[in-house]
Coordinates of C-alpha atoms and ligand atoms in Angstrom, one line a residue:
M7 CA -0.1 -0.1 -0.2
K8 CA 1.4 3.2 -0.9
K9 CA 2.4 5.6 2.0
R10 CA 0.4 8.9 2.2
I11 CA 2.1 12.1 2.3
L12 CA 0.6 16.0 2.7
F13 CA 2.7 19.1 1.4
V14 CA 1.3 22.5 3.2
D15 CA 3.2 25.8 1.2
D16 CA 1.3 29.3 0.9
E17 CA 3.5 29.3 -2.3
P18 CA 2.1 27.4 -5.2
S19 CA 5.5 27.5 -6.8
V20 CA 7.4 25.9 -4.2
L21 CA 4.2 23.1 -4.3
E22 CA 5.1 22.9 -7.5
G23 CA 8.7 22.2 -7.3
L24 CA 8.0 19.6 -4.8
S25 CA 5.8 17.7 -6.7
R26 CA 8.4 17.9 -9.9
I27 CA 11.5 16.5 -7.6
L28 CA 9.0 13.7 -6.1
H29 CA 7.8 12.7 -8.9
G30 CA 9.7 9.3 -9.3
Q31 CA 8.1 8.8 -5.8
R32 CA 4.5 8.2 -7.0
E33 CA 4.9 4.6 -7.2
V34 CA 5.3 4.4 -3.7
W35 CA 4.1 7.6 -1.7
E36 CA 0.6 9.1 -2.9
M37 CA 1.3 12.8 -2.5
C38 CA -1.4 15.4 -1.4
F39 CA -0.4 19.2 -2.1
V40 CA -2.8 21.9 -0.1
A41 CA -1.8 25.6 -0.7
N42 CA -3.1 26.6 3.2
A43 CA -3.1 25.2 6.7
Y44 CA -7.0 25.4 7.1
A45 CA -7.3 22.7 3.9
A46 CA -5.1 20.8 5.6
F47 CA -6.2 20.8 8.5
D48 CA -9.5 19.4 6.9
Q49 CA -8.0 16.7 5.0
I50 CA -6.0 15.6 8.0
S51 CA -9.3 15.5 10.1
Q52 CA -10.7 13.5 7.9
S53 CA -8.2 10.8 6.1
G54 CA -5.4 9.2 7.1
F55 CA -1.7 10.4 6.3
D56 CA 1.7 8.4 7.4
A57 CA 3.4 11.8 7.2
I58 CA 3.1 15.5 6.4
V59 CA 5.5 18.4 5.2
V60 CA 4.7 22.1 6.5
D61 CA 5.9 25.5 5.8
V62 CA 6.5 27.6 8.7
K63 CA 5.8 30.9 7.3
M64 CA 1.9 30.9 5.7
P65 CA -0.9 33.2 6.3
C66 CA -3.7 33.5 8.3
M67 CA -2.5 30.1 10.3
D68 CA 1.2 29.4 10.6
G69 CA 2.9 26.0 10.4
F70 CA 3.4 26.1 14.1
K71 CA -0.2 26.5 14.5
L72 CA -1.3 24.0 12.8
L73 CA 1.3 21.6 14.2
E74 CA -0.5 22.5 17.4
K75 CA -4.0 21.9 16.0
V76 CA -3.1 18.7 14.4
R77 CA -1.5 17.0 17.6
N78 CA -4.6 17.3 19.1
I79 CA -6.6 15.5 16.4
E80 CA -7.4 12.2 18.0
G81 CA -5.7 9.7 15.5
A82 CA -3.3 12.5 14.0
K83 CA -1.3 12.7 17.4
D84 CA 1.6 10.7 16.7
I85 CA 1.7 11.7 12.6
P86 CA 5.6 12.7 12.0
V87 CA 5.5 16.1 11.0
L88 CA 8.8 17.7 9.1
I89 CA 8.7 21.5 9.4
I90 CA 10.1 23.4 5.9
T91 CA 11.6 26.5 7.1
G92 CA 13.5 29.4 5.1
E93 CA 14.7 31.0 8.4
A94 CA 18.4 29.4 10.0
D95 CA 17.1 30.2 13.2
S96 CA 17.8 27.7 15.8
H97 CA 15.3 29.2 17.8
I98 CA 12.4 27.9 15.0
K99 CA 14.2 24.6 15.2
Q100 CA 14.0 24.5 18.6
R101 CA 9.9 25.7 18.9
A102 CA 9.0 22.9 16.3
L103 CA 10.7 20.3 18.0
D104 CA 9.1 21.3 21.3
M105 CA 6.1 21.4 19.6
G106 CA 6.2 17.9 18.4
A107 CA 7.5 18.4 15.1
T108 CA 9.4 15.0 14.0
D109 CA 12.1 16.6 11.9
L110 CA 13.3 20.6 10.1
L111 CA 14.5 20.9 6.7
S112 CA 15.5 24.1 5.6
K113 CA 14.7 25.7 2.0
P114 CA 15.9 25.1 -0.7
V115 CA 14.9 21.6 0.3
K116 CA 17.2 19.1 -1.9
K117 CA 15.7 16.6 -3.1
D118 CA 17.7 13.5 -1.5
D119 CA 17.5 14.9 1.9
L120 CA 13.5 15.1 1.5
V121 CA 13.6 11.9 0.5
A122 CA 16.0 10.8 2.7
Q123 CA 14.0 12.4 5.7
L124 CA 10.6 11.4 4.6
N125 CA 11.6 8.0 4.3
N126 CA 13.1 7.5 7.9
M127 CA 10.0 9.3 9.0
L128 CA 7.7 6.5 7.4
R129 CA 9.8 3.9 8.8
A130 CA 9.4 5.1 12.2
K131 CA 5.5 5.5 11.5
S132 CA 5.7 1.9 10.5
C133 CA 7.1 0.6 13.3
Q134 CA 5.1 2.6 15.2
D135 CA 1.9 1.3 13.7
E136 CA 2.6 -2.1 14.1
I137 CA 3.6 -1.9 17.4
F138 CA -0.2 -0.2 18.0
T139 CA -1.8 -3.2 16.2
Q140 CA -0.3 -6.0 17.9
N141 CA -0.6 -4.6 21.7
V142 CA -4.5 -3.6 20.9
P143 CA -5.8 -7.6 20.6
T144 CA -2.9 -8.1 23.2
D145 CA -4.7 -6.0 25.8
R146 CA -8.8 -6.9 24.8
K147 CA -7.2 -10.5 24.9
A148 CA -6.0 -9.8 28.6
E149 CA -9.1 -8.0 29.3
E150 CA -11.2 -11.0 28.2
R151 CA -8.7 -13.2 30.6
I152 CA -9.5 -11.4 33.2
A153 CA -13.2 -11.0 32.9
D154 CA -13.3 -15.0 32.3
L155 CA -11.4 -15.7 35.3
E156 CA -13.7 -13.1 37.2
I157 CA -17.0 -15.5 35.8
S158 CA -15.0 -18.6 36.6
R159 CA -14.2 -17.3 40.4
L160 CA -18.2 -16.2 41.0
D161 CA -19.6 -19.3 39.4
V162 CA -17.3 -21.8 41.7
I163 CA -18.7 -19.5 44.6
W164 CA -21.6 -19.6 43.4
R165 CA -22.1 -23.5 43.1
L166 CA -20.1 -24.0 46.3
G167 CA -23.2 -22.4 47.9
K168 CA -25.5 -24.7 45.7
V169 CA -23.3 -27.7 47.5
A170 CA -24.3 -26.9 50.7
E171 CA -27.9 -25.9 50.1
Y172 CA -28.2 -28.9 47.9
R173 CA -27.0 -31.3 51.3
D174 CA -29.5 -29.5 53.8
Y175 CA -33.0 -28.7 52.7
K176 CA -34.1 -27.8 49.3
T177 CA -35.6 -24.0 49.7
G178 CA -35.5 -23.1 46.3
N179 CA -33.0 -20.3 46.1
H180 CA -32.4 -19.8 50.0
I181 CA -28.9 -18.8 49.4
V182 CA -29.7 -16.2 46.4
R183 CA -32.4 -14.4 48.6
V184 CA -29.8 -14.3 51.6
G185 CA -27.6 -12.7 49.7
H186 CA -30.0 -10.3 48.0
H187 CA -31.5 -9.8 52.1
S188 CA -27.8 -9.2 53.1
R189 CA -27.0 -6.6 50.2
I190 CA -30.1 -4.4 50.8
I191 CA -29.7 -4.2 54.6
A192 CA -25.9 -3.6 53.8
E193 CA -27.2 -0.6 51.4
E194 CA -29.8 0.8 54.1
L195 CA -27.1 0.7 56.8
G196 CA -24.8 3.2 54.3
M197 CA -21.9 0.7 54.2
G198 CA -19.5 1.1 51.7
R199 CA -20.0 -0.1 48.0
D200 CA -16.9 -2.9 48.2
F201 CA -18.4 -3.9 51.5
I202 CA -21.9 -4.5 50.1
E203 CA -20.4 -6.1 46.9
T204 CA -18.2 -8.5 49.0
L205 CA -21.4 -9.4 51.3
F206 CA -23.6 -10.5 48.8
L207 CA -21.2 -12.9 47.3
A208 CA -20.0 -13.9 50.4
S209 CA -23.2 -14.5 52.3
P210 CA -24.5 -17.3 50.4
L211 CA -22.1 -19.4 51.7
H212 CA -22.7 -19.0 55.3
D213 CA -23.6 -22.8 55.7
I214 CA -21.2 -24.2 53.7
G215 CA -19.8 -26.3 56.8
K216 CA -23.1 -28.4 56.6
I217 CA -21.3 -30.9 53.6
G218 CA -19.5 -32.1 56.8
I219 CA -22.4 -32.9 59.2
P220 CA -23.6 -36.7 59.2
D221 CA -26.8 -37.1 57.1
A222 CA -28.5 -38.4 60.3
I223 CA -28.1 -35.0 62.1
L224 CA -28.7 -32.7 59.5
L225 CA -31.3 -34.3 58.4
K226 CA -32.9 -35.7 61.1
Q227 CA -36.7 -34.5 61.5
G228 CA -37.7 -33.4 65.0
R229 CA -35.4 -31.7 67.7
L230 CA -31.8 -32.2 67.9
S231 CA -30.4 -34.2 71.0
P232 CA -27.8 -32.2 73.4
E233 CA -25.0 -34.3 71.7
E234 CA -26.3 -34.0 68.6
F235 CA -26.5 -30.2 68.8
E236 CA -23.0 -30.1 69.4
V237 CA -22.3 -32.1 66.0
M238 CA -24.2 -29.5 64.5
K239 CA -22.4 -26.3 65.6
Q240 CA -19.2 -27.7 64.2
H241 CA -20.8 -26.5 60.8
C242 CA -19.2 -23.2 61.5
A243 CA -15.7 -24.1 61.8
I244 CA -16.0 -26.7 59.4
G245 CA -17.2 -23.7 57.3
V246 CA -14.0 -21.8 58.2
E247 CA -11.7 -24.7 57.1
I248 CA -13.3 -24.9 54.2
L249 CA -13.0 -21.0 53.0
R250 CA -10.1 -20.0 55.1
E251 CA -7.0 -19.3 52.9
D252 CA -4.4 -21.6 52.4
F253 CA -1.7 -21.1 50.1
E254 CA 0.9 -23.5 50.8
A255 CA -2.1 -26.2 50.4
M256 CA -2.8 -24.7 47.1
K257 CA 0.4 -23.8 45.4
P258 CA 1.1 -27.6 43.9
F259 CA -2.7 -27.6 42.3
L260 CA -2.6 -24.0 41.3
A261 CA 1.0 -24.4 39.8
S262 CA -0.7 -27.2 37.6
G263 CA -2.9 -25.0 35.8
K264 CA -2.0 -22.4 33.5
I265 CA -1.9 -19.5 36.4
P266 CA 0.2 -17.0 36.6
S267 CA 3.1 -17.1 39.5
R268 CA 1.6 -13.3 40.4
V269 CA -2.2 -15.1 40.9
I270 CA -0.9 -17.7 43.3
S271 CA 1.4 -14.8 45.7
D272 CA -0.4 -14.8 49.2
G273 CA 1.0 -11.4 49.4
D274 CA -3.0 -10.4 49.5
K275 CA -5.8 -11.5 51.1
N276 CA -8.9 -12.4 49.0
P277 CA -11.3 -10.5 50.4
L278 CA -14.3 -12.3 49.4
L279 CA -12.8 -15.5 51.0
A280 CA -12.0 -13.6 54.4
M281 CA -15.9 -12.1 54.6
A282 CA -17.0 -15.8 53.7
S283 CA -15.1 -17.1 56.4
S284 CA -16.1 -14.4 59.0
I285 CA -19.7 -14.9 58.4
A286 CA -19.5 -18.7 58.3
M287 CA -17.7 -18.8 61.5
S288 CA -20.3 -16.1 63.2
H289 CA -23.8 -16.4 61.9
H290 CA -25.0 -18.4 64.8
E291 CA -23.3 -15.7 67.6
R292 CA -26.0 -13.9 69.2
W293 CA -26.6 -9.6 69.9
D294 CA -26.1 -10.8 73.8
G295 CA -23.4 -13.2 73.8
T296 CA -25.9 -16.5 74.3
G297 CA -25.2 -17.8 70.7
Y298 CA -22.3 -20.3 69.5
P299 CA -19.4 -21.5 68.7
H300 CA -17.6 -18.9 70.7
G301 CA -20.1 -16.9 72.7
L302 CA -19.5 -13.4 71.1
A303 CA -21.5 -10.5 72.0
G304 CA -22.8 -7.3 70.5
D305 CA -19.9 -5.4 68.5
K306 CA -17.9 -8.2 69.1
I307 CA -19.8 -10.3 66.4
P308 CA -18.5 -8.8 63.0
I309 CA -21.3 -6.7 61.5
E310 CA -21.2 -9.0 58.4
A311 CA -22.2 -12.0 60.1
R312 CA -25.1 -9.9 62.4
I313 CA -26.6 -9.0 58.8
V314 CA -26.2 -12.2 57.5
A315 CA -27.6 -13.9 60.8
L316 CA -31.0 -11.6 60.5
S317 CA -31.4 -11.8 56.6
D318 CA -30.9 -15.9 57.3
A319 CA -33.5 -15.8 59.7
Y320 CA -36.0 -13.9 57.9
D321 CA -35.3 -15.6 54.8
A322 CA -35.7 -19.4 56.8
L323 CA -39.3 -18.1 58.8
C324 CA -40.5 -17.1 55.6
S325 CA -40.2 -20.5 53.5
I326 CA -41.5 -23.5 53.8
R327 CA -39.3 -26.5 55.8
P328 CA -39.8 -30.6 55.6
Y329 CA -41.4 -30.2 58.9
R330 CA -43.7 -27.1 59.0
Q331 CA -45.1 -24.3 56.9
A332 CA -43.9 -21.1 55.9
Y333 CA -44.8 -18.2 58.4
L334 CA -46.8 -15.7 57.1
E335 CA -45.0 -12.3 57.1
S336 CA -46.4 -10.7 59.7
E337 CA -45.3 -13.8 61.8
S338 CA -41.8 -14.1 60.8
L339 CA -41.6 -10.1 61.7
E340 CA -42.7 -11.1 64.8
C341 CA -40.6 -13.8 65.8
I342 CA -37.7 -11.7 64.8
G343 CA -39.0 -8.5 66.8
K344 CA -39.1 -10.2 69.9
E345 CA -35.2 -11.3 69.4
V346 CA -34.1 -8.0 68.9
G347 CA -31.6 -7.2 71.5
K348 CA -31.4 -10.9 72.0
H349 CA -30.6 -12.8 68.8
F350 CA -30.5 -9.3 66.8
D351 CA -28.2 -6.0 66.5
P352 CA -31.2 -3.4 67.4
R353 CA -29.2 -0.9 64.5
I354 CA -29.3 -3.9 61.6
H355 CA -32.9 -4.5 62.8
E356 CA -34.1 -0.8 62.2
A357 CA -32.5 -1.0 59.0
F358 CA -34.1 -4.2 58.0
V359 CA -37.7 -2.9 59.2
R360 CA -36.7 0.2 57.1
S361 CA -36.2 -2.3 53.8
I362 CA -39.0 -4.6 54.4
E363 CA -40.7 -3.1 51.2
K364 CA -37.6 -4.2 49.2
L365 CA -37.6 -7.5 50.8
R366 CA -40.9 -8.6 50.5
A367 CA -40.2 -8.0 46.8
L368 CA -37.3 -10.2 46.6
F369 CA -40.0 -13.3 47.2
C370 CA -41.5 -12.3 44.1
C371 CA -38.9 -12.7 41.7
Y372 CA -36.4 -15.8 43.5
Ligands
FE2_3 FE1 -25.7 -22.0 59.9
FE2_4 FE1 -29.4 -20.0 55.5

């Protein structure tokens, strides 16, 4: 493909001279000659050039002004510009280079100098274009790969939550609703965006530890004996064991795949796993300190676990269980209301009550 070069000079005789001496280049260059900077600016704005040769002294808009305007056109910022000047003033050269000109030639222009200079500029432009076209797909591929990894990660987290639910009771979309309830309450509490997004993804994993509880206890109809209840309580610690980060144990597994080493680095904690682990451990703690496994009270219970405790209880009460019908919403709210200050954090309960319309709407969606 021919290289496109634009020549700009207000003197027709100069343009004719350039056209004549460069006649031999027509096989490899497509040359366009314009007699003022305005026409040049229009041409550059409308179509791509591989190089521009411009006279400094022109009426109305001089070569410097044109250069300045060209450098502000998106897509023309990197076109090499050769300035032609009749003056031997070193300030002109310095100013042109400072403004982004590629080089200068003095009038009268010699054919060999001009051809050599333009060939240099065109070669540099070709290299630059090649690097750009190679980089664009690489960047896009990298972005697509990161997006794919993110989707895979969320997909795995989601399925992990489903595993826990599948072993327990079949309550429809309990884990989806707990995620949404928790998000809505956290929004009402005015928590930060990162916290809310992480909570939304982490809360469905609250009962992941139940996969370590024997069927005879997990699926038992009726009350658990005190011994059985002790076993049941272990689902919190089992959940933490599943969710806690253990890079040493994971390294051989990760190294067998095509995972970049920086991803395997244990320098940064995964905030999602950290929150999921915290919720798994503390979602059965109670505000008055009578919960399990550690008997934490009040603000000692992580806020994410206090939010999930309420959203989980609300969804469980409003859902059918194998051993009972779903409670009416009014009955569920009454049950929860009686536990404020005992089981539930009063401040979170207030946010929950303020959000009830949104929470109710979720039952129609999931
Ligand atoms: Fe639980
Ligand atoms: Fe639950």
